[in-house]
């Protein structure tokens, strides 16, 4: 039989920024196996690809190249392929680029590499050493173990194991490449819930049992037990034999979360985030694809894992901006979690103490079920929130007001703990020449260099460029004329140590915590009471529970607003409310001191009064009048390239070619907030459309007719969250 008769044509999508699949020859029947993973020749190399359907072209079979299918179990669920198509259509990203989000662990499709191991063999004759007796006693259970495991569990050296194996007392065997993930036990502990928690948990359990799409806002004040409530939904998914995905906005939040999960289910979930090694990724990916990893906790990219039995998706801290990916495929994982749940036909839970306006309105309008936890769990009460007017309470050059210092002294005297929040890394955000006013800026970006005094360096927080603190000004050549302007966490620590020399102080920021392990060590130290005052950036503003933390202080609450960003007030409220929520989460009452120069601002007044829903209602009215999201549609177009003139010319030409349409306005071009970033000039256009306009179709028609110079990169951001 000829090759063309024994094979059939199929379209294969490859994980490259290409709009559609290519046609290949496959073994007979392969064209109908949507999701089947294959190895396909592309140019001079071979690449992983995925069968997307029947061949789309009419090329003669003898002119097509052949692709080789992998094992039948190495496939993507068809629902995940549908999700890729949906994300590509919505974000205007090439389908192949979205597929690349799915195939993030390509070596997971390689053949497994069994690990060498030993099992018990024939017992040697004669007297045995105590070390050898330990090994034989250990191995009497008949289990296969690797040499390092035998040595560790028996408490002997690897040489003793090797010597005993040479006698035949241990014989060679093999183990799978990876140890299997432990299966979480939904009945591991008996859970006691408050009436509100129990009602929310029952609702979520029933949604899982129905095994159909539904969306739920789990809305509870900080410390109300939202996690324990949605854990009951996870338990039900396990009982129903389905997998669960728990999305967390930042890796830092996984540290305490994993321990809480293990306390409930007897083991940790599988993890998925950017700090994992390639080997760890391969293990998790295979286990998810095979259905062996029953629960996964991960960052936004976990949304693209190949779950064959997905029965529940949870987006914790659903309001968090970290769910938005701004590079490559630009998407909001919170929104895409809802989409994947709809495609998978399973429930999705959005959990937050400060829900986004979009989610709050969906719950208010009945699109999402609204589950409320209005009180803290147990005896804990919400903290008292006080505003400190820096116009009256601050001293020149000082960043800690008298009320805040007095509060900290009280905490130290009572043996309690405090958290100080300032979302600025380093010592000072601006380095200024006192002689001529020159500001030190990055050589690659139009951004100020940030002083990191402990390292004696100036650092750009955008591209990572750093240099020594200059001895003289590059503009006027004045010597030792540079002065720091504004506070960073290091400067606050310096002032704090001068005022409270006996306090045990630590900083938590991405500069001091290089990995999740560093975060774990710091949080464990704080939890043991070895730190009195923790100064942190946004990395510690949410998700953490410390029973002895009774005072939270916000150093500068006026840093949140960004011109042109319709969500700036909402974001400020969210982060400050989350910081406040760290205080008083156990028996001891908590207090929050918010330093501000604008105490009459609606955000500050909403925080003080606790009138969150009234604040959101006002935000909704303001945005509705302006036609801003969620009452209108926005799309940002960002052009960037090394040649500034070409970027500006391309941006002007693009704006001039915008189609005229009722209900659509195109603003710009204008320089981006950071006009130069990582050596590339940046220009922005903003498309604003009425809510009923299909903004994606408008952009497809417009951009499809344009030819952007190859040296200029165009990024499309549907529903932008950042305006930098």
XYZ file of C-alpha atoms in Angstrom:
724
model
C 0.000 0.000 0.000
C 1.399 3.412 -0.887
C 2.190 6.006 1.776
C -0.458 8.403 0.516
C -3.130 5.706 0.664
C -2.164 4.617 4.199
C -1.981 8.172 5.528
C -4.446 11.010 5.754
C -4.133 14.760 5.814
C -4.575 16.837 8.943
C -4.032 20.422 9.984
C -1.365 20.780 12.675
C -0.911 23.888 14.809
C 2.634 24.581 16.000
C 3.587 26.726 19.031
C 4.941 29.672 17.058
C 3.396 33.136 16.463
C 1.482 31.937 13.412
C -2.194 32.604 12.734
C -3.181 29.105 11.697
C -2.156 25.460 11.277
C -0.201 23.781 8.499
C -1.269 20.666 6.626
C 0.674 17.431 7.160
C 0.310 13.737 6.422
C -0.583 11.587 9.429
C -1.238 7.926 10.019
C -4.729 6.964 8.926
C -7.407 8.420 11.185
C -5.132 11.065 12.659
C -7.063 13.907 11.074
C -9.998 13.362 13.398
C -7.989 13.286 16.619
C -8.140 16.933 17.656
C -5.564 17.495 20.383
C -3.247 14.650 19.373
C 0.363 15.768 19.906
C 2.734 15.118 17.018
C 6.305 15.790 15.991
C 6.270 17.724 12.748
C 9.103 18.847 10.459
C 9.284 22.622 10.084
C 12.081 23.863 7.885
C 15.240 22.049 8.922
C 14.035 21.183 12.416
C 11.388 19.067 14.055
C 8.875 20.686 16.378
C 5.989 19.624 18.579
C 2.586 20.337 17.118
C -1.042 19.539 17.795
C -3.638 18.118 15.422
C -6.235 20.859 15.058
C -8.617 19.197 12.643
C -8.922 18.208 9.020
C -6.551 19.649 6.438
C -7.560 23.163 5.429
C -5.706 23.411 2.121
C -5.957 21.523 -1.161
C -2.283 20.622 -1.571
C -1.763 17.196 -3.137
C -0.885 14.569 -0.478
C 2.390 13.656 -2.192
C 3.602 17.232 -1.647
C 2.912 17.216 2.077
C 5.471 16.366 4.733
C 4.688 13.690 7.311
C 4.161 14.275 11.012
C 4.591 11.539 13.618
C 1.976 11.089 16.307
C 3.114 10.510 19.876
C 1.470 8.055 22.240
C -2.347 8.245 22.349
C -2.302 9.364 25.982
C -0.038 12.299 25.074
C -2.764 14.577 23.840
C -4.489 17.803 24.712
C -8.145 17.664 25.677
C -10.271 18.986 22.768
C -11.792 21.488 25.190
C -8.315 22.980 25.726
C -7.947 23.351 21.941
C -11.285 25.176 21.907
C -9.960 27.412 24.703
C -6.863 28.243 22.644
C -9.087 29.251 19.726
C -11.245 31.418 21.995
C -8.283 33.209 23.609
C -6.715 33.860 20.213
C -9.922 35.361 18.837
C -10.472 37.550 21.890
C -6.913 38.839 22.325
C -6.112 39.008 18.576
C -3.013 36.930 19.301
C -1.842 34.332 16.757
C -3.255 30.906 17.579
C 0.220 29.419 17.545
C 1.371 31.939 20.171
C -1.519 30.919 22.430
C -0.660 27.240 21.884
C 2.854 28.063 23.091
C 1.242 28.941 26.442
C -0.075 25.365 26.532
C 3.133 23.585 25.494
C 5.223 25.205 28.251
C 6.949 21.925 29.130
C 7.783 20.333 25.756
C 10.078 17.728 27.318
C 7.039 16.364 29.173
C 6.256 14.583 25.898
C 9.663 12.866 25.765
C 9.876 9.184 26.754
C 10.138 8.653 30.489
C 13.566 7.939 31.949
C 13.220 5.252 34.635
C 15.352 5.729 37.736
C 17.748 2.950 38.789
C 16.643 1.263 42.001
C 17.049 -1.864 44.123
C 14.764 -4.472 45.679
C 15.567 -7.199 48.154
C 17.529 -10.102 46.646
C 19.037 -13.211 48.257
C 20.158 -12.932 51.859
C 23.947 -13.204 52.113
C 25.476 -15.888 54.285
C 27.571 -15.175 57.332
C 27.649 -12.363 59.834
C 26.418 -8.950 58.670
C 27.566 -5.546 59.821
C 25.014 -3.414 61.685
C 24.823 -1.062 58.686
C 23.983 -3.931 56.328
C 21.388 -5.250 58.782
C 19.696 -1.830 58.742
C 19.447 -1.961 54.957
C 17.988 -5.476 54.882
C 15.460 -4.574 57.572
C 14.389 -1.519 55.559
C 14.104 -3.461 52.298
C 12.120 -6.327 53.830
C 8.883 -4.581 52.821
C 9.635 -5.468 49.197
C 9.492 -1.888 47.902
C 11.910 -0.648 45.267
C 14.096 2.259 46.345
C 16.867 4.299 44.773
C 20.351 4.122 46.258
C 20.159 7.644 47.780
C 16.776 6.825 49.341
C 18.077 3.566 50.837
C 21.118 5.318 52.271
C 19.037 8.134 53.746
C 16.249 5.972 55.192
C 18.633 3.371 56.643
C 21.060 5.968 57.921
C 24.091 4.529 56.119
C 26.488 5.689 53.426
C 25.836 5.001 49.710
C 29.006 2.873 49.708
C 27.403 0.375 52.098
C 24.387 0.094 49.791
C 26.630 -0.450 46.783
C 28.668 -3.104 48.586
C 25.574 -5.024 49.668
C 24.223 -4.911 46.113
C 27.426 -6.503 44.857
C 26.748 -9.519 47.092
C 23.353 -10.089 45.433
C 21.461 -9.162 48.577
C 19.984 -6.286 46.597
C 19.071 -6.700 42.967
C 18.554 -4.085 40.319
C 15.115 -2.695 39.572
C 13.711 0.516 38.231
C 11.370 3.231 39.408
C 9.291 5.684 37.411
C 11.072 8.916 36.536
C 8.988 10.811 39.080
C 7.328 9.924 42.338
C 3.557 10.195 41.956
C 1.775 13.140 43.539
C -0.041 12.339 46.745
C -3.822 12.290 46.390
C -5.482 14.922 48.586
C -7.935 13.364 51.042
C -11.212 15.271 51.140
C -11.956 13.701 54.545
C -8.513 14.263 56.089
C -9.864 16.500 58.879
C -13.277 17.249 60.251
C -13.991 20.850 59.334
C -15.897 23.259 61.558
C -17.349 26.208 59.667
C -19.269 29.266 60.757
C -22.897 29.488 59.600
C -21.935 31.906 56.784
C -19.041 29.690 55.706
C -21.210 26.600 55.816
C -23.874 28.231 53.650
C -21.293 29.335 51.058
C -19.592 25.922 51.129
C -22.901 24.092 50.620
C -23.720 26.307 47.632
C -20.311 25.616 46.070
C -20.487 21.877 46.732
C -23.870 21.718 45.024
C -22.460 23.612 42.031
C -19.649 21.055 41.696
C -22.101 18.148 41.921
C -24.190 19.630 39.081
C -21.096 19.448 36.853
C -22.106 22.392 34.694
C -20.922 25.939 34.157
C -21.720 28.469 36.853
C -19.874 31.521 38.178
C -19.710 32.533 41.829
C -18.310 35.544 43.667
C -17.086 34.489 47.118
C -17.094 37.918 48.754
C -15.808 38.053 52.320
C -13.992 40.538 54.502
C -10.337 39.826 55.230
C -10.042 36.980 57.717
C -13.587 35.706 57.112
C -12.505 32.232 55.995
C -12.991 32.388 52.229
C -10.217 29.842 51.679
C -11.797 27.308 54.048
C -15.124 27.799 52.254
C -13.822 27.122 48.771
C -11.727 24.217 50.075
C -15.082 22.477 50.546
C -15.730 22.889 46.820
C -12.299 21.342 46.159
C -13.228 18.456 48.464
C -16.417 17.884 46.481
C -14.507 17.904 43.180
C -12.200 15.224 44.594
C -15.199 13.212 45.772
C -16.685 13.438 42.282
C -13.436 12.162 40.716
C -12.585 15.452 39.021
C -9.579 17.759 39.036
C -9.446 21.254 40.516
C -7.364 24.308 39.619
C -6.668 27.045 42.163
C -5.208 30.203 40.655
C -3.144 32.555 42.826
C -2.025 35.948 41.503
C 1.542 35.820 42.850
C 4.064 33.149 43.774
C 4.523 34.803 47.177
C 0.962 33.846 48.109
C 1.664 30.132 47.624
C 3.908 29.953 50.695
C 1.244 29.990 53.429
C -1.444 28.685 51.088
C 0.330 25.348 50.528
C 0.547 24.771 54.275
C -3.144 25.576 54.722
C -4.035 23.173 51.920
C -1.935 20.405 53.475
C -3.582 20.962 56.865
C -6.990 20.461 55.213
C -6.225 17.655 52.742
C -3.186 15.860 54.193
C -0.776 16.776 51.412
C 0.180 19.696 49.244
C -1.313 20.283 45.810
C 0.803 20.163 42.691
C 2.373 23.545 41.942
C 2.782 25.478 38.712
C 4.653 28.793 38.523
C 7.697 30.448 36.973
C 10.093 29.569 39.814
C 9.866 25.838 39.109
C 12.774 23.982 37.533
C 12.336 22.341 34.127
C 12.341 18.953 35.830
C 9.551 20.050 38.211
C 7.558 21.424 35.278
C 7.914 18.151 33.400
C 6.695 16.186 36.419
C 3.664 18.402 37.041
C 2.699 18.661 33.375
C 2.756 14.885 32.904
C 0.773 14.331 36.090
C -1.870 16.867 35.058
C -2.146 15.451 31.544
C -2.471 11.905 32.890
C -5.061 12.934 35.478
C -2.740 11.963 38.362
C -2.384 15.512 39.759
C -5.849 16.013 41.195
C -5.405 19.585 42.463
C -3.056 22.224 41.072
C -2.258 25.562 42.698
C -0.558 27.928 40.327
C -0.014 31.317 38.785
C -1.922 32.550 35.729
C -0.114 30.227 33.277
C -1.616 27.203 35.075
C -4.834 28.079 33.271
C -3.327 26.524 30.113
C -2.472 23.116 31.635
C -4.009 20.029 29.925
C -6.565 18.909 32.536
C -8.551 15.940 31.170
C -11.103 15.975 34.037
C -11.339 19.589 35.142
C -14.300 20.022 37.481
C -13.593 23.298 39.304
C -11.624 26.527 38.818
C -10.933 28.992 41.622
C -9.365 32.435 41.135
C -8.234 33.628 44.562
C -7.754 37.401 45.019
C -9.615 37.743 41.720
C -9.202 41.533 41.706
C -5.413 41.386 41.580
C -3.680 43.106 38.686
C -1.036 40.357 38.619
C -3.563 38.190 36.773
C -2.960 40.366 33.703
C -0.145 39.254 31.419
C 1.244 42.261 29.574
C 3.840 40.612 27.315
C 3.551 37.981 24.597
C -0.070 36.871 24.572
C -1.778 39.699 26.481
C -4.664 38.322 28.560
C -6.353 38.572 31.949
C -6.276 35.168 33.632
C -9.239 36.054 35.843
C -11.439 36.659 32.799
C -10.014 33.688 30.927
C -10.692 31.469 33.959
C -14.378 32.236 33.516
C -14.096 31.406 29.817
C -12.310 28.103 30.410
C -14.895 27.131 33.015
C -17.646 27.795 30.472
C -15.858 25.696 27.843
C -15.118 22.897 30.350
C -18.707 23.121 31.631
C -17.626 23.419 35.258
C -18.094 25.987 38.048
C -15.681 28.875 38.599
C -15.253 30.678 41.919
C -13.896 34.238 42.102
C -12.774 34.983 45.651
C -11.887 38.392 47.092
C -12.380 40.799 49.964
C -12.160 43.638 47.439
C -13.759 42.367 44.232
C -13.053 44.169 40.990
C -15.794 46.496 39.830
C -16.490 44.174 36.885
C -16.993 41.143 39.131
C -18.987 43.134 41.721
C -21.380 44.358 39.007
C -21.754 40.848 37.572
C -22.756 39.622 41.036
C -25.007 42.614 41.673
C -26.761 42.088 38.327
C -27.257 38.360 38.903
C -24.795 37.013 36.316
C -22.708 35.518 39.122
C -24.002 33.941 42.328
C -23.044 36.238 45.220
C -21.830 34.427 48.349
C -21.120 36.783 51.241
C -18.984 36.338 54.362
C -19.538 39.651 56.175
C -17.703 38.840 59.431
C -14.291 37.612 60.457
C -13.983 33.999 61.529
C -14.219 33.184 65.243
C -13.717 35.980 67.773
C -11.642 38.204 65.472
C -13.062 41.643 64.668
C -12.301 44.012 61.806
C -9.531 46.472 62.728
C -10.075 50.113 63.565
C -8.903 52.304 60.664
C -7.551 55.796 61.383
C -6.352 58.431 58.927
C -3.196 60.373 59.780
C -3.089 63.794 58.068
C 0.553 64.256 57.086
C -0.029 67.955 56.495
C -0.334 68.335 60.251
C 1.571 65.357 61.627
C 4.741 65.060 59.538
C 8.166 66.617 60.056
C 10.455 67.659 57.160
C 12.611 64.725 56.052
C 10.657 62.269 58.215
C 8.297 59.603 56.900
C 6.938 58.195 60.153
C 4.335 60.417 61.802
C 4.054 60.814 65.565
C 0.825 58.764 65.789
C 2.414 55.914 63.838
C 5.581 55.946 65.957
C 3.521 55.956 69.140
C 1.491 53.048 67.813
C 4.657 51.095 67.052
C 6.008 51.751 70.540
C 2.782 50.388 71.992
C 3.047 47.245 69.888
C 6.623 46.651 71.029
C 5.699 47.208 74.679
C 2.924 44.600 74.478
C 5.018 42.012 72.635
C 2.899 42.177 69.481
C 3.869 42.740 65.846
C 3.397 45.407 63.174
C 3.433 45.651 59.409
C 4.461 48.820 57.575
C 3.485 49.047 53.912
C 5.211 51.079 51.214
C 5.108 49.902 47.613
C 8.527 51.302 46.752
C 11.643 49.175 46.686
C 15.085 50.497 47.486
C 16.085 53.607 49.457
C 14.692 56.472 47.385
C 12.743 56.570 44.103
C 14.622 59.604 42.750
C 18.244 60.707 42.922
C 18.608 64.454 42.350
C 21.601 66.777 42.019
C 21.150 69.498 44.651
C 23.335 71.882 42.634
C 21.597 71.856 39.251
C 18.480 69.708 39.676
C 19.659 66.961 37.295
C 17.781 63.665 37.764
C 19.636 60.408 37.269
C 17.752 58.375 34.659
C 18.321 54.952 33.151
C 20.396 54.764 29.997
C 17.865 52.301 28.522
C 14.572 53.727 29.816
C 12.964 57.087 30.457
C 12.714 56.145 34.128
C 14.450 57.448 37.233
C 17.237 55.420 38.751
C 16.344 54.151 42.214
C 18.962 54.281 44.934
C 19.632 51.036 46.795
C 21.807 52.338 49.581
C 22.665 48.997 51.182
C 24.295 47.939 47.916
C 25.636 51.392 47.014
C 23.966 51.140 43.605
C 21.463 52.977 41.430
C 19.041 50.507 39.825
C 16.421 50.746 37.079
C 13.356 48.777 38.182
C 12.224 48.323 34.582
C 15.194 46.885 32.680
C 17.472 45.937 35.577
C 20.372 48.212 34.566
C 22.438 49.276 37.558
C 25.513 51.360 38.256
C 27.496 52.689 41.190
C 26.186 55.771 42.923
C 28.047 58.559 41.070
C 30.510 60.739 42.934
C 29.790 63.765 40.785
C 26.931 65.040 38.661
C 27.168 64.166 34.974
C 25.464 67.471 34.116
C 27.195 70.145 36.237
C 30.046 68.000 37.647
C 29.278 69.062 41.211
C 30.909 66.624 43.652
C 28.850 64.675 46.223
C 25.793 66.715 45.295
C 23.238 63.936 44.887
C 20.413 63.728 47.379
C 17.685 61.072 47.727
C 14.123 62.253 47.163
C 11.171 60.405 48.604
C 11.038 57.205 50.640
C 11.675 53.602 49.744
C 11.500 50.664 52.133
C 15.225 50.957 52.969
C 14.825 54.615 53.974
C 11.850 53.775 56.167
C 13.916 51.064 57.857
C 16.739 53.559 58.467
C 14.363 56.026 60.121
C 12.696 53.252 62.090
C 15.991 51.940 63.473
C 16.940 55.439 64.567
C 13.611 55.890 66.379
C 13.235 52.346 67.758
C 16.774 50.952 68.101
C 15.689 47.853 70.048
C 13.093 46.715 67.540
C 13.748 43.645 65.423
C 13.043 44.821 61.871
C 13.006 43.094 58.475
C 12.229 44.126 54.903
C 10.090 42.054 52.550
C 10.475 43.050 48.905
C 11.571 41.421 45.672
C 15.085 42.747 46.358
C 15.391 40.901 49.661
C 13.414 37.788 48.730
C 14.909 36.122 45.681
C 12.758 32.972 45.740
C 9.678 31.384 47.338
C 12.063 29.660 49.773
C 13.305 33.058 50.967
C 9.699 34.174 51.377
C 8.883 31.050 53.365
C 11.849 31.562 55.716
C 10.897 35.186 56.343
C 7.229 34.426 56.973
C 8.079 31.539 59.281
C 10.437 33.804 61.220
C 7.733 36.463 61.493
C 5.204 33.818 62.525
C 7.530 32.616 65.323
C 7.712 36.166 66.685
C 11.388 36.651 65.779
C 10.570 39.912 63.956
C 8.757 42.822 65.583
C 8.175 45.061 62.576
C 7.978 43.906 58.973
C 8.376 46.591 56.295
C 6.943 45.311 53.042
C 5.946 46.169 49.517
C 2.862 44.714 47.852
C 4.432 41.282 48.274
C 3.052 41.125 51.860
C -0.133 43.133 51.389
C -2.502 40.200 50.983
C -3.193 36.589 51.764
C -1.058 36.258 54.910
C -2.248 35.467 58.426
C -0.265 36.360 61.559
C -2.125 36.126 64.899
C 0.236 38.547 66.708
C 0.064 41.253 64.034
C -2.089 43.986 65.594
C -0.904 47.162 63.851
C -0.694 47.899 60.122
C 0.726 51.218 58.962
C 0.600 52.684 55.465
C 3.564 55.019 54.960
C 2.182 56.936 51.986
C -1.364 56.201 50.855
C -1.247 58.800 48.062
C 0.979 56.816 45.685
C -1.800 54.863 43.953
C -3.182 57.321 41.401
C -1.938 57.281 37.819
C -3.183 59.858 35.353
C -5.408 58.462 32.616
C -6.058 55.162 34.406
C -9.799 54.754 35.063
C -9.105 52.082 37.668
C -6.601 54.025 39.809
C -9.047 54.786 42.649
C -10.316 51.218 42.677
C -6.774 49.836 42.841
C -5.776 52.203 45.640
C -8.776 51.099 47.679
C -8.057 47.425 47.036
C -4.400 47.435 48.047
C -4.922 49.629 51.126
C -7.900 47.537 52.265
C -5.841 44.375 51.837
C -2.980 45.868 53.889
C -5.437 46.876 56.597
C -6.788 43.339 56.581
C -3.509 41.918 57.907
C -4.148 43.448 61.362
C -6.159 41.883 64.192
C -6.931 38.541 62.565
C -7.006 36.588 65.854
C -8.089 37.275 69.447
C -6.229 40.559 69.789
C -7.877 43.641 68.229
C -6.132 45.405 65.382
C -5.526 48.997 64.357
C -4.600 50.510 60.999
C -2.940 53.908 60.583
C -3.039 55.302 57.043
C -0.757 58.279 56.411
C -2.123 60.622 53.742
C -2.008 64.240 52.652
C -5.541 64.002 51.293
C -7.772 62.515 54.009
C -10.921 63.815 52.303
C -10.305 61.721 49.175
C -13.187 59.279 48.537
C -10.781 56.329 48.755
C -9.583 57.384 52.215
C -13.094 58.054 53.460
C -14.323 54.690 52.162
C -11.478 52.935 53.971
C -12.173 54.786 57.198
C -15.918 54.143 57.123
C -15.771 50.625 55.696
C -18.386 51.625 53.094
C -16.956 49.468 50.304
C -20.134 48.920 48.337
C -21.013 52.621 48.420
C -17.528 53.376 47.093
C -17.940 50.839 44.278
C -21.359 52.246 43.429
C -19.831 55.732 43.050
C -17.034 54.285 40.931
C -19.611 52.612 38.704
C -21.493 55.894 38.213
C -18.284 57.761 37.358
C -17.184 55.196 34.799
C -20.619 54.870 33.263
C -20.688 58.621 32.610
C -17.258 58.381 30.973
C -18.063 55.240 28.973
C -15.121 53.549 30.712
C -14.953 49.795 31.427
C -17.063 47.893 32.219
C -19.586 50.256 30.586
C -17.471 50.674 27.468
C -14.685 48.855 25.655
C -11.004 49.793 25.518
C -8.101 48.465 23.489
C -4.547 49.760 23.647
C -2.125 49.644 20.725
C 1.526 49.896 21.689
C 4.210 50.391 19.059
C 7.833 49.943 20.093
C 11.193 49.796 18.364
C 14.834 50.891 18.564
C 14.426 53.695 15.986
C 12.299 56.436 17.526
C 11.506 58.163 14.232
C 10.253 54.939 12.646
C 8.080 54.195 15.673
C 6.539 57.673 15.631
C 5.988 57.568 11.868
C 4.351 54.140 12.107
C 2.109 55.337 14.938
C 0.963 58.423 13.002
C 0.307 56.366 9.867
C -1.662 53.830 11.878
C -3.791 56.524 13.496
C -4.467 58.197 10.146
C -5.759 54.930 8.672
C -8.234 54.187 11.485
C -11.672 53.415 10.014
C -14.459 55.803 10.921
C -17.275 54.152 12.811
C -20.155 55.169 15.006
C -19.447 54.436 18.655
C -15.675 54.166 18.171
C -12.989 56.774 18.892
C -9.238 56.472 18.433
C -7.033 58.561 20.710
C -3.383 59.331 19.957
C -0.759 58.526 19.098
C 1.072 59.837 22.139
C 4.295 58.873 23.882
C 3.798 56.088 26.397
C 4.179 56.924 30.090
C 7.668 55.441 29.857
C 8.553 56.789 26.435
C 11.709 54.680 26.263
C 11.812 51.233 27.876
C 14.674 48.757 27.550
C 16.152 50.857 24.770
C 12.965 50.991 22.684
C 10.854 54.049 21.931
C 7.174 53.504 22.689
C 4.034 55.170 21.275
C 0.463 54.398 22.316
C -2.962 54.610 20.731
C -6.164 53.984 22.650
C -9.357 52.721 21.035
C -12.553 53.502 22.936
C -15.818 51.886 21.895
C -19.358 51.654 23.145
C -20.214 48.498 25.007
C -22.183 46.924 22.141
C -19.334 47.360 19.636
C -17.297 44.282 18.676
C -13.951 45.981 19.205
C -12.029 42.888 18.062
C -13.721 42.912 14.630
C -13.024 46.630 14.305
C -9.338 46.018 15.050
C -9.113 43.034 12.690
C -10.410 45.103 9.784
C -8.174 48.053 10.632
C -4.935 46.237 11.469
C -5.367 43.597 8.774
C -4.958 46.296 6.116
C -1.806 47.805 7.664
C 1.824 47.074 7.019
C 3.907 47.840 10.093
C 7.697 48.123 9.494
C 9.543 44.992 10.570
C 11.624 47.021 13.030
C 8.483 48.196 14.859
C 6.573 45.803 17.080
C 2.831 46.259 17.531
C 1.188 44.881 20.682
C -2.589 44.791 21.018
C -4.018 44.864 24.526
C -7.754 44.190 24.768
C -9.171 45.511 28.060
C -5.896 47.156 29.203
C -5.115 47.237 32.911
C -1.858 49.191 32.641
C -1.442 52.591 31.031
C 2.345 52.787 31.147
